[in-house]
Amino acid sequence: MSTPDYDLVIVGGGICGAVIAKTVVEQCARKKKFPRILILEAGRATALSADKYDTYVEAYHEALVKVPNAPYPASSSAPQPDVLDIRPLQDAQGRPAVSDQGYFVQKGPMPFGSDYARSLGGTTLHWLGTCLRMLPNDFRMREKYRRSVNWPIGYDELKPYYERAEWDIIGVAADVGHQYYPGIEKGDPRKFFKSANVDKFPGGTYSFPMEEIPSSYLDQYLAKHVDDMTVTLPAGYPGEKEHKFTIRISNTPVARNSTPARPDYKVVGAAGNADRGQRCEGNSSCIPICPVQAKYNALKTLYELIVRYPYALGDGEKPGRRARVDIRSQCVVTQVLHSTGAVTGLTYKTYYDDGSPATDHTVTARAYVLAANAIENATLLLASGSAANSSDQVGRNLMDHPLLLTWGLLPENVGAYRGPGSTSGIPAFRDGGFRDTRTAFRVEIGNWGWNFPENSPYDTVLDLVGGSKDGRAKCYGRQLRKELGRILPRQFRIAWELEQDPEARNRVTIDDRYKDALGKHRPVIEYDLSEYVKASLPWAAEASRQLFARLGMTEKRRRPTYETGDYSHYDAGDAAQVRYKGKTYWVRGAGHVVGTHRMGDDPTDSVVDSHQRSHDLRNLFVAGCGSMPTLGTSNPTLTMTALALRTGDKIAEELSK
Ligand SMILES: Cc1cc2nc3c(=O)[nH]c(=O)nc-3n(C[C@H](O)[C@H](O)[C@H](O)COP(=O)(O)OP(=O)(O)OC[C@H]3O[C@@H](n4cnc5c(N)ncnc54)[C@H](O)[C@@H]3O)c2cc1C
Ligand code: SF4
């Protein structure tokens, strides 16, 4: 047999691929093994130096609409989904329609409302950075609530990997004492975080590596007005009792640099310039881009990996005595070649400029990792003769956190549009007996006014100068500044992030009619919400009503009124509308793309095992949020990073043999 080109080839230079590469290099080095690793990345590597990263910042400044992918250039060779391409999936007569407007081909009945980035660094370039651990019950939904499926591993098994993810990879800022977990030790977080690593955390008393990012003035205002209030939510079926929840505003763990909590933690600055981004400076543009990289992105891990590690962990410059990590950007993997239970190679296309001919290549390795994001992993496997799919689960169980937004104008100035996108949330609805009939949800408090639902401050300015079609009296100069000063700092919105359950019908497929410029299949998506999810929409809306009433925002209002009140509304033109029990709700995507190659012990019902190894192809690992069987109410990347560390350990163990 010929010698493989590499020990390990990883598809995708996002956080998942970067973490696995880093872990393999580190763990192998401990055994004096120095693997050769190749990362194939579809997008451009523009931002690996701090100066080049600034071109993204400039693109962001120039963009008219600041959606998540605004700073990252579109490419026909490595196209990416964009939330601006989301369309209602009905024709003028209200009949179902397919939309192939953007990169996704959306077959509905609901549009899938999230995007991802296809540039080196991946979607962490424009994530918010919320880093919540999943709750123990999230891993055992079937056992506890007779819903969804259980994971093959539980919270306790993942806990040491959460700690490594928070300390060694992402750098999470939070205070254990300020966390609140419903149902766990009466909300006492210490047991939840208790560590088995007593050498690092004496007595098992866990602490995050960095001090918490201070709660915003808005968070403090809310805590003053709604902390300890009881929200009562009605029964939904005969015999069910009403449910009561105690509201507590809780500071959120985030991937954002602050002050080290202990002297043994060194803050990681920007990729290519460690002096930048050592502290969050409140630039207030975390989505779509942190100008100084105070927020974690995968470029930081990749930079460390290619610039420092091979020398630091290896045996100087001696050939074969240091790890070799090659990153090849603008290389789109198109096929997983396989035979008799193993992957035999990957084919990929290299492009230089959009439109110029791409060149074809094949690469071989001892082991392979797909880490191209849940939707791309599934598309790639399906396009490879339905590889690793004896269970027929590849592409299925696609999930997100459907978001219900509510927003209003508070009676007082709360300093909106300052600081990170969110610094606190309301965890009260994350767990409880109600999960046997309706989905849990988490409340994210937004610091950026009505930016998400109303494209403010831009649309507010348009309203005031009379540029909107609603056009009130024109307002310019000093009066405009005064009005903006009155309105913008009082804008308030919350996102009700609903847990979605896995359903086989929610899926990614491929269709030979839909290919991109390089001939790679585009993802074809079928997506809907289950009754289980929909049952929580009226609850979220009612909880919002009670919170808003407590805050003095009872009047229903519409722009451009700009008086105190509740401005949440549904517009007929909005893409993702959900009818439930006679009411219409407007649901957005959260960017949390999960579930397309789920893990499990049973190969007939899952794609990978608990180490994210394919049940069918022994040298293939399919990694990322796609492996998560359920997603609870935590933003998924921290859990995905913990899983990637575990997978990296496993691969290193095997490569070191
Ligand atoms: C607006 C937004 C906000 C978010 N906020 C949060 C948050 O606060 N907290 C949280 O936990 N999560 C958040 N997320 C989700 C988070 O960004 C993702 O979970 C995470 O980035 C996934 O990491 P990944 O490495 O698996 O995939 P990605 O980060 O998407 O990286 C995949 C990489 O693979 C490359 N690739 C794709 N196809 C190919 C191919 N065929 N060949 C070669 N390379 C390929 C891509 O170019 C990309 O670089 C957010 C997402 C969005 C969109
Ligand atoms: S608030 Fe600003 S400095 Fe802080 S993480 Fe967000 S964009 Fe970066």
XYZ file of C-alpha atoms and ligand atoms in Angstrom:
718
model
C 0.000 0.000 0.000
C 1.379 3.443 -0.869
C 2.204 5.861 1.949
C -0.652 8.274 2.555
C 0.020 11.952 1.893
C -0.858 12.929 5.477
C -1.644 11.367 8.823
C -4.817 13.391 9.092
C -6.824 15.491 6.661
C -9.435 17.846 8.066
C -12.124 19.396 5.888
C -12.970 22.887 7.147
C -10.948 25.590 8.888
C -13.613 26.648 11.375
C -13.516 26.134 15.128
C -14.257 22.424 14.914
C -11.439 21.674 12.464
C -9.029 23.979 14.303
C -9.729 22.396 17.695
C -9.280 18.873 16.416
C -6.005 19.789 14.689
C -4.690 21.535 17.795
C -5.660 18.669 20.075
C -4.086 16.060 17.844
C -0.828 18.040 17.652
C -0.732 18.553 21.433
C -1.654 15.031 22.447
C 0.680 13.414 19.922
C 3.554 15.653 21.055
C 3.175 14.243 24.560
C 4.043 10.877 23.109
C 6.822 12.319 20.985
C 4.832 11.778 17.821
C 4.665 14.499 15.212
C 1.768 14.048 12.808
C 1.399 15.612 9.389
C -1.964 17.342 9.195
C -3.678 19.050 6.289
C -6.633 21.402 6.689
C -8.562 21.947 3.466
C -10.576 25.144 3.594
C -13.139 26.129 0.958
C -12.959 29.869 1.590
C -10.228 32.437 1.452
C -7.580 32.813 4.146
C -7.727 36.604 3.946
C -7.820 37.240 7.651
C -5.007 35.170 9.088
C -2.951 38.330 9.536
C -4.345 41.162 11.626
C -3.879 43.705 8.795
C -5.831 41.629 6.321
C -8.551 41.110 8.913
C -9.074 44.856 8.706
C -10.319 44.450 5.127
C -13.288 42.602 6.628
C -13.809 45.456 9.059
C -13.803 47.923 6.154
C -16.317 45.778 4.249
C -18.517 45.799 7.339
C -18.363 49.586 7.589
C -19.298 49.923 3.929
C -22.178 47.426 4.009
C -25.613 49.011 3.833
C -27.261 46.201 5.795
C -25.137 44.791 8.598
C -26.251 41.149 8.394
C -23.903 38.442 9.744
C -22.170 37.736 6.426
C -21.863 41.415 5.415
C -18.073 41.638 6.002
C -17.208 38.321 4.346
C -17.057 38.492 0.562
C -19.462 36.305 -1.394
C -17.792 33.856 -3.761
C -19.325 31.747 -6.511
C -16.630 29.112 -5.909
C -17.366 28.736 -2.200
C -20.820 30.269 -1.890
C -22.389 30.797 1.504
C -25.963 31.248 2.670
C -27.135 34.749 3.500
C -30.119 35.752 5.605
C -30.952 38.415 2.992
C -31.864 35.569 0.607
C -34.616 34.195 2.824
C -37.996 34.388 1.092
C -41.538 33.344 2.026
C -42.148 29.866 0.601
C -45.576 30.556 -0.877
C -46.505 31.943 -4.251
C -48.946 34.816 -4.744
C -51.856 32.402 -4.352
C -50.493 31.048 -1.070
C -49.405 27.732 -2.611
C -46.113 26.111 -1.476
C -43.115 27.308 -3.490
C -39.434 26.415 -3.653
C -36.905 29.237 -3.286
C -33.460 28.888 -4.860
C -32.780 32.584 -4.495
C -29.599 32.135 -2.471
C -27.125 29.331 -1.885
C -29.690 27.185 -0.107
C -32.506 25.655 -2.084
C -35.377 26.042 0.365
C -38.270 23.609 -0.010
C -40.018 24.547 3.193
C -42.689 24.572 4.340
C -40.699 27.063 6.464
C -37.479 28.668 5.302
C -34.417 27.667 7.311
C -33.487 31.062 8.752
C -29.771 30.765 9.516
C -26.510 31.241 7.686
C -22.834 30.353 8.099
C -19.548 31.752 6.795
C -17.280 30.050 4.279
C -13.949 31.743 4.905
C -11.000 30.513 6.943
C -12.114 30.864 10.569
C -15.634 29.805 9.644
C -18.767 31.014 11.331
C -17.042 32.070 14.565
C -16.000 35.105 12.509
C -19.535 36.346 13.026
C -20.874 34.480 16.032
C -22.003 36.297 19.141
C -19.818 34.223 21.450
C -22.387 33.024 23.977
C -20.866 29.992 25.731
C -23.436 28.174 27.829
C -23.018 24.568 28.853
C -25.907 22.227 28.199
C -27.925 21.094 31.217
C -27.726 17.467 32.416
C -31.343 16.835 31.381
C -30.622 18.079 27.843
C -28.547 14.919 27.322
C -31.334 12.568 28.420
C -34.519 13.947 26.938
C -35.988 10.514 26.173
C -35.260 9.099 29.622
C -36.452 12.185 31.484
C -39.278 13.610 29.371
C -40.079 10.835 26.844
C -39.109 13.268 24.075
C -36.433 13.291 21.351
C -33.486 10.973 22.014
C -30.810 10.444 24.655
C -27.176 11.196 23.957
C -24.691 8.324 24.185
C -22.743 10.430 26.723
C -23.923 12.682 29.526
C -23.029 15.955 31.163
C -20.603 14.412 33.670
C -18.608 12.722 30.926
C -18.405 15.943 28.947
C -17.587 18.160 31.937
C -13.761 17.920 31.744
C -13.965 18.754 28.040
C -16.161 21.763 28.793
C -13.425 22.939 31.155
C -10.761 22.510 28.480
C -12.944 24.281 25.928
C -13.454 27.220 28.285
C -9.791 27.471 29.327
C -7.618 26.113 26.541
C -9.540 26.938 23.386
C -12.126 29.691 23.609
C -11.323 31.672 26.751
C -14.634 32.214 28.473
C -15.436 35.189 30.682
C -17.963 34.506 33.449
C -18.471 34.229 37.196
C -19.675 30.844 38.441
C -21.527 32.485 41.325
C -23.607 34.570 38.917
C -24.879 31.614 36.895
C -28.353 30.285 37.450
C -29.493 26.839 36.421
C -33.158 26.029 36.939
C -33.775 22.783 38.754
C -30.129 22.236 39.704
C -29.432 22.329 43.397
C -32.094 24.977 43.806
C -30.259 27.114 41.326
C -26.897 26.854 43.145
C -24.321 26.720 40.330
C -21.417 25.354 42.395
C -22.382 21.706 42.060
C -23.096 22.126 38.353
C -19.552 23.414 37.819
C -17.771 21.303 40.453
C -14.573 20.068 38.848
C -12.817 16.731 39.164
C -9.550 18.468 38.300
C -8.568 19.312 41.875
C -4.979 20.114 40.904
C -6.159 23.023 38.823
C -9.286 23.842 40.848
C -8.545 23.135 44.538
C -11.481 21.495 46.276
C -13.126 21.143 42.877
C -14.183 24.803 43.003
C -14.326 25.739 39.352
C -13.654 29.211 38.029
C -13.705 30.549 34.497
C -10.405 31.816 33.077
C -11.592 35.421 32.821
C -13.768 37.637 34.966
C -17.288 38.165 33.735
C -18.022 40.890 31.203
C -19.979 43.372 33.331
C -23.731 43.240 32.930
C -24.970 46.144 30.844
C -26.889 49.028 32.316
C -29.973 47.529 30.640
C -29.370 44.207 32.439
C -29.084 46.050 35.731
C -32.248 48.021 35.015
C -34.093 44.791 34.267
C -32.728 43.086 37.362
C -34.032 45.979 39.431
C -37.493 45.783 37.898
C -38.146 42.121 37.165
C -35.823 39.994 39.332
C -37.872 37.633 41.477
C -41.119 38.424 39.671
C -43.282 35.376 39.010
C -44.370 34.646 35.459
C -47.441 32.417 35.349
C -47.995 30.473 32.147
C -51.292 28.768 31.369
C -51.996 25.065 31.108
C -52.094 23.802 27.531
C -54.120 20.608 27.840
C -56.953 19.322 30.061
C -55.673 18.374 33.489
C -52.421 20.342 33.173
C -51.823 22.922 35.897
C -50.533 26.394 35.202
C -46.762 26.783 35.567
C -44.960 29.400 37.607
C -41.448 30.627 36.891
C -39.260 32.927 38.960
C -37.424 35.418 36.813
C -33.760 35.970 37.488
C -31.471 37.995 35.245
C -28.236 36.037 34.936
C -24.907 37.177 33.473
C -24.011 35.049 30.421
C -20.672 33.240 29.917
C -19.097 34.606 26.742
C -16.130 34.092 24.426
C -14.969 37.642 24.960
C -11.745 38.810 26.532
C -11.857 40.544 29.893
C -9.457 40.482 32.845
C -7.782 37.148 33.670
C -9.416 35.642 36.730
C -6.188 33.918 37.755
C -2.509 34.561 37.096
C -2.171 31.237 35.250
C -4.363 32.429 32.397
C -2.901 34.456 29.547
C -5.412 36.369 27.459
C -5.187 35.571 23.738
C -5.203 38.622 21.489
C -5.879 38.933 17.776
C -4.545 36.396 15.280
C -1.334 37.938 13.974
C -1.206 40.682 16.594
C -1.386 39.597 20.207
C -1.423 43.211 21.394
C -4.855 43.756 19.902
C -8.099 42.459 21.290
C -6.897 41.715 24.779
C -9.999 43.314 26.227
C -13.511 43.804 24.937
C -13.733 47.528 24.261
C -17.452 47.723 23.641
C -17.221 48.305 19.889
C -20.756 46.894 19.725
C -20.488 44.970 16.480
C -19.744 41.440 17.734
C -22.146 40.223 15.038
C -20.971 40.501 12.303
C -17.410 41.335 13.333
C -15.329 42.241 16.350
C -12.894 44.828 14.933
C -10.171 44.008 17.466
C -10.805 40.254 17.876
C -11.559 40.568 21.587
C -14.229 38.013 20.793
C -12.879 34.532 20.108
C -12.737 33.346 16.521
C -11.140 30.206 15.120
C -8.375 32.202 13.402
C -6.755 32.519 16.818
C -6.489 28.750 17.224
C -5.329 28.291 13.629
C -2.720 30.996 14.021
C -1.348 29.387 17.161
C -1.353 26.047 15.379
C 0.634 27.022 12.320
C 2.871 29.734 13.712
C 3.822 28.637 17.201
C 2.967 25.028 17.837
C 5.053 23.025 15.429
C 8.178 24.580 16.918
C 7.058 24.901 20.526
C 5.853 21.336 20.815
C 8.260 19.688 18.426
C 11.912 18.936 18.591
C 13.270 22.139 17.119
C 13.672 22.230 13.367
C 14.536 18.559 12.908
C 12.598 17.114 9.981
C 10.086 14.530 11.192
C 10.527 15.777 14.768
C 7.942 18.477 14.640
C 4.318 18.436 13.655
C 3.476 19.757 10.236
C 0.162 21.528 9.825
C -0.632 22.746 6.316
C -3.633 24.927 5.692
C -4.731 25.031 2.069
C -7.398 27.640 1.479
C -9.612 28.001 -1.631
C -9.821 24.218 -1.725
C -13.373 22.915 -1.883
C -13.704 19.251 -0.966
C -16.174 17.615 -3.335
C -16.062 13.848 -2.691
C -15.276 11.393 0.074
C -13.850 8.348 -1.718
C -14.463 5.086 0.094
C -14.418 1.355 -0.261
C -14.738 -1.681 2.014
C -15.523 0.209 5.181
C -12.873 2.943 4.977
C -12.205 6.276 3.333
C -9.541 5.984 0.629
C -9.134 9.663 -0.208
C -10.762 13.035 -0.695
C -11.150 14.903 -3.942
C -11.078 18.666 -3.930
C -11.066 21.574 -6.336
C -8.689 24.499 -6.010
C -9.791 27.867 -7.400
C -7.889 31.121 -7.735
C -10.458 33.668 -8.829
C -14.182 33.239 -9.182
C -14.874 32.262 -12.769
C -11.399 30.965 -13.617
C -11.077 27.191 -14.090
C -10.516 25.168 -10.925
C -7.960 22.376 -10.709
C -8.763 18.869 -9.433
C -6.788 17.105 -6.716
C -6.932 14.000 -4.551
C -5.378 13.614 -1.125
C -4.943 10.540 1.056
C -4.436 10.136 4.798
C -4.574 7.641 7.646
C -7.629 9.367 9.095
C -10.103 11.967 7.890
C -12.284 14.523 9.645
C -15.226 16.332 8.106
C -15.593 19.617 10.013
C -17.243 21.749 7.360
C -20.355 22.751 9.363
C -23.427 20.567 9.887
C -25.094 21.347 6.554
C -21.906 21.085 4.467
C -20.855 17.824 6.159
C -24.198 16.271 5.251
C -24.136 17.623 1.688
C -20.641 16.244 1.160
C -21.521 12.772 2.438
C -24.686 12.629 0.337
C -22.735 13.727 -2.734
C -20.224 10.922 -2.077
C -22.619 8.111 -2.937
C -24.444 8.612 0.363
C -21.292 7.725 2.300
C -21.525 6.810 5.998
C -25.280 6.627 5.620
C -26.380 3.055 6.256
C -28.687 4.497 8.945
C -30.335 6.885 6.456
C -29.822 9.617 9.080
C -27.299 11.744 7.152
C -28.864 15.138 6.569
C -31.838 14.435 8.837
C -32.784 15.942 12.210
C -31.698 19.425 11.165
C -32.272 21.801 14.079
C -31.806 25.419 15.064
C -33.063 27.588 17.898
C -36.149 29.188 16.373
C -36.223 32.742 17.725
C -39.294 34.684 18.670
C -38.354 38.334 18.994
C -40.268 40.812 21.123
C -39.312 44.473 21.462
C -40.517 47.686 22.957
C -39.671 51.220 24.018
C -38.905 51.494 27.721
C -40.004 54.502 29.757
C -36.398 55.310 30.647
C -32.999 55.574 29.018
C -31.263 52.197 29.458
C -28.209 52.932 27.320
C -29.054 50.692 24.359
C -26.486 50.205 21.537
C -23.523 50.003 23.864
C -21.284 47.035 24.616
C -21.547 43.436 23.454
C -24.721 42.206 21.781
C -25.868 40.478 24.928
C -24.474 40.271 28.436
C -27.335 38.562 30.291
C -30.262 36.238 29.862
C -33.176 34.733 31.746
C -32.586 31.001 32.321
C -35.889 30.266 34.145
C -37.516 28.441 31.216
C -34.540 26.207 30.338
C -35.755 23.123 32.170
C -38.746 21.725 34.008
C -41.527 19.156 33.889
C -43.236 21.110 31.115
C -40.680 19.680 28.654
C -42.786 16.554 28.267
C -45.319 18.601 26.300
C -43.558 21.696 25.064
C -40.077 22.778 24.327
C -37.811 24.668 26.731
C -36.498 28.126 25.896
C -33.892 30.584 26.971
C -34.267 34.342 26.958
C -31.443 36.401 25.506
C -31.495 40.061 26.487
C -30.269 42.184 23.593
C -28.153 45.282 24.190
C -28.504 46.663 20.676
C -31.981 48.155 20.758
C -34.142 47.231 17.797
C -31.253 46.393 15.499
C -32.424 42.814 14.906
C -36.193 43.270 14.409
C -36.323 46.791 12.925
C -32.873 47.389 11.420
C -32.461 50.270 13.855
C -30.767 52.670 14.332
C -30.842 53.099 10.530
C -34.596 52.730 10.136
C -35.244 54.979 13.114
C -33.173 57.675 11.424
C -35.121 57.116 8.196
C -38.396 57.435 10.071
C -37.305 60.702 11.615
C -36.024 62.334 8.454
C -39.192 61.280 6.687
C -37.511 58.747 4.410
C -39.717 55.818 5.386
C -42.964 55.183 3.642
C -44.737 55.813 6.974
C -42.965 59.201 6.957
C -43.701 61.419 9.916
C -42.769 65.080 9.894
C -39.222 65.605 8.704
C -36.701 66.085 11.431
C -33.119 67.266 10.877
C -30.094 68.733 12.630
C -30.306 69.423 16.320
C -33.899 68.231 16.521
C -32.926 64.938 14.862
C -30.085 64.420 17.331
C -32.418 65.203 20.211
C -35.065 62.768 18.983
C -32.505 60.025 18.393
C -31.172 60.671 21.878
C -34.687 60.268 23.230
C -35.581 57.132 21.293
C -32.545 54.946 20.654
C -31.261 54.467 24.230
C -34.743 53.287 25.304
C -35.084 50.591 22.643
C -35.254 47.119 24.125
C -35.626 43.652 22.627
C -35.477 40.114 23.818
C -35.024 36.899 21.861
C -36.958 33.843 23.008
C -34.717 31.017 21.837
C -36.743 27.844 21.527
C -35.225 24.400 21.772
C -35.994 22.454 18.611
C -36.533 18.694 18.707
C -34.955 16.344 16.124
C -37.321 15.305 13.342
C -36.327 13.057 10.450
C -38.376 15.157 8.001
C -36.251 18.266 8.693
C -33.391 17.522 6.415
C -30.635 18.469 4.011
C -30.613 16.629 0.699
C -28.995 17.132 -2.694
C -30.465 17.404 -6.170
C -28.427 17.285 -9.394
C -30.342 20.310 -10.682
C -28.801 22.524 -8.018
C -25.029 22.924 -8.118
C -22.646 25.828 -7.543
C -20.076 27.273 -9.974
C -17.580 24.482 -9.214
C -20.231 21.813 -9.741
C -20.590 21.054 -6.017
C -24.101 20.287 -4.824
C -25.919 23.091 -3.053
C -27.832 22.139 0.097
C -31.526 21.488 -0.489
C -33.417 22.056 2.743
C -36.794 20.892 4.027
C -37.675 22.475 7.340
C -40.600 22.959 9.686
C -41.413 23.268 13.376
C -43.062 20.417 15.291
C -46.155 20.797 17.454
C -43.803 20.374 20.409
C -41.919 23.548 19.436
C -44.997 25.489 18.382
C -46.635 24.812 21.752
C -44.030 27.071 23.361
C -44.692 30.051 21.075
C -47.801 31.195 22.983
C -45.890 30.665 26.222
C -42.989 32.827 25.099
C -45.411 35.497 23.870
C -47.326 35.423 27.157
C -44.148 35.539 29.258
C -43.070 38.532 27.176
C -46.432 40.229 27.754
C -46.056 39.836 31.528
C -42.464 41.121 31.507
C -43.357 44.076 29.341
C -46.329 44.890 31.599
C -44.032 44.915 34.620
C -41.721 47.280 32.720
C -44.564 49.662 31.872
C -44.781 48.736 28.180
C -48.390 47.628 27.865
C -49.588 49.732 24.895
C -49.304 48.057 21.493
C -47.433 50.454 19.198
C -45.973 50.600 15.694
C -43.218 52.710 14.220
C -42.947 55.658 13.844
C -44.915 56.399 17.015
C -41.922 56.134 19.342
C -43.898 56.355 22.546
C -43.374 53.911 25.406
C -44.941 50.545 24.581
C -44.712 47.116 23.013
C -43.661 47.274 19.354
C -43.591 43.511 18.697
C -45.643 42.724 15.618
C -45.975 40.418 12.649
C -45.843 41.641 9.036
C -47.463 39.687 6.207
C -44.253 39.969 4.143
C -42.054 38.317 6.788
C -40.627 35.046 5.575
C -40.937 32.629 8.462
C -44.448 32.930 9.767
C -45.950 30.224 11.951
C -49.691 29.804 12.464
C -50.551 28.161 15.758
C -53.938 27.994 17.460
C -55.338 30.898 15.454
C -52.344 33.211 15.947
C -49.397 34.039 13.753
C -45.861 34.201 15.069
C -42.767 35.427 13.330
C -39.779 33.178 13.797
C -36.119 33.774 12.909
C -33.064 31.521 12.828
C -30.314 31.720 15.457
C -27.412 30.411 13.352
C -27.282 27.261 15.493
C -27.122 24.607 12.795
C -27.329 21.238 14.511
C -28.165 17.585 14.046
C -27.455 16.393 10.488
C -25.139 13.478 11.405
C -26.223 12.635 14.882
C -24.262 10.521 17.340
C -25.568 7.430 19.031
C -24.720 3.914 20.113
C -27.102 2.326 17.614
C -25.687 2.315 14.055
C -29.168 1.834 12.615
C -30.319 5.143 14.056
C -27.222 7.352 14.113
C -24.335 8.322 11.863
C -21.419 8.575 14.300
C -20.507 7.165 17.707
C -19.798 9.242 20.797
C -16.285 10.019 19.467
C -17.857 11.266 16.221
C -16.448 8.321 14.311
C -18.586 7.088 11.451
C -20.293 3.789 12.211
C -19.699 2.774 8.576
C -16.252 4.100 7.637
C -13.678 3.315 10.320
C -11.132 6.048 9.524
C -13.722 8.825 9.106
C -14.798 11.268 11.811
C -17.754 13.502 11.056
C -17.498 16.304 13.576
C -19.321 19.433 14.640
C -22.766 20.536 15.754
C -24.221 18.043 13.273
C -23.280 15.268 15.715
C -25.459 16.648 18.501
C -28.610 14.503 18.912
C -30.445 17.363 20.701
C -29.443 20.946 21.432
C -31.284 21.982 24.578
C -31.292 25.731 25.091
C -27.556 26.386 24.984
C -25.935 27.976 21.984
C -24.167 24.919 20.598
C -20.544 25.856 19.968
C -19.149 25.327 23.451
C -20.631 21.820 23.538
C -19.393 21.189 20.005
C -15.897 22.321 21.073
C -15.984 19.930 24.035
C -16.920 17.128 21.641
C -14.140 18.154 19.243
C -11.573 17.956 22.066
C -12.781 14.454 22.891
C -12.550 13.470 19.230
C -9.077 15.006 18.959
C -7.908 12.937 21.942
C -9.250 9.802 20.300
C -7.598 10.495 16.954
C -4.279 11.318 18.654
C -4.456 8.061 20.587
C -4.861 6.133 17.357
C -2.280 8.061 15.356
C 0.249 7.618 18.165
C 0.029 3.831 18.107
C -25.130 35.018 13.502
C -24.618 33.843 14.266
C -24.381 33.949 15.638
C -23.947 32.846 16.363
N -23.725 33.002 17.695
C -23.368 31.920 18.427
C -23.175 32.044 19.839
O -23.306 33.125 20.426
N -22.837 30.939 20.523
C -22.689 29.722 19.922
O -22.447 28.742 20.620
N -22.821 29.598 18.584
C -23.152 30.658 17.821
N -23.292 30.524 16.464
C -22.994 29.218 15.844
C -21.498 29.028 15.615
O -20.987 30.051 14.817
C -21.286 27.663 14.950
O -21.855 26.679 15.787
C -19.808 27.316 14.769
O -19.117 28.311 14.086
C -19.693 26.001 14.003
O -18.342 25.680 13.878
P -17.809 24.674 12.748
O -16.336 24.702 12.812
O -18.501 23.373 12.896
O -18.346 25.291 11.393
P -17.940 26.668 10.726
O -17.539 27.634 11.756
O -19.067 27.046 9.837
O -16.667 26.304 9.867
C -16.737 25.389 8.809
C -15.600 25.663 7.845
O -15.621 24.669 6.828
C -15.387 25.269 5.567
N -15.996 24.445 4.519
C -17.309 24.324 4.241
N -17.470 23.481 3.195
C -16.243 23.059 2.837
C -15.775 22.178 1.825
N -16.604 21.547 1.000
N -14.447 22.006 1.686
C -13.574 22.624 2.524
N -13.989 23.466 3.507
C -15.296 23.662 3.660
C -16.044 26.626 5.707
O -15.548 27.538 4.766
C -15.719 27.004 7.146
O -14.498 27.679 7.252
C -23.715 31.613 15.706
C -23.922 31.503 14.338
C -24.380 32.594 13.613
C -24.638 32.442 12.149
S -18.375 44.577 22.168
Fe -16.910 45.191 20.648
S -14.840 44.734 21.422
Fe -16.397 43.634 22.586
S -16.508 41.673 21.567
Fe -18.152 42.908 20.726
S -17.280 43.858 18.933
Fe -15.545 43.060 20.131
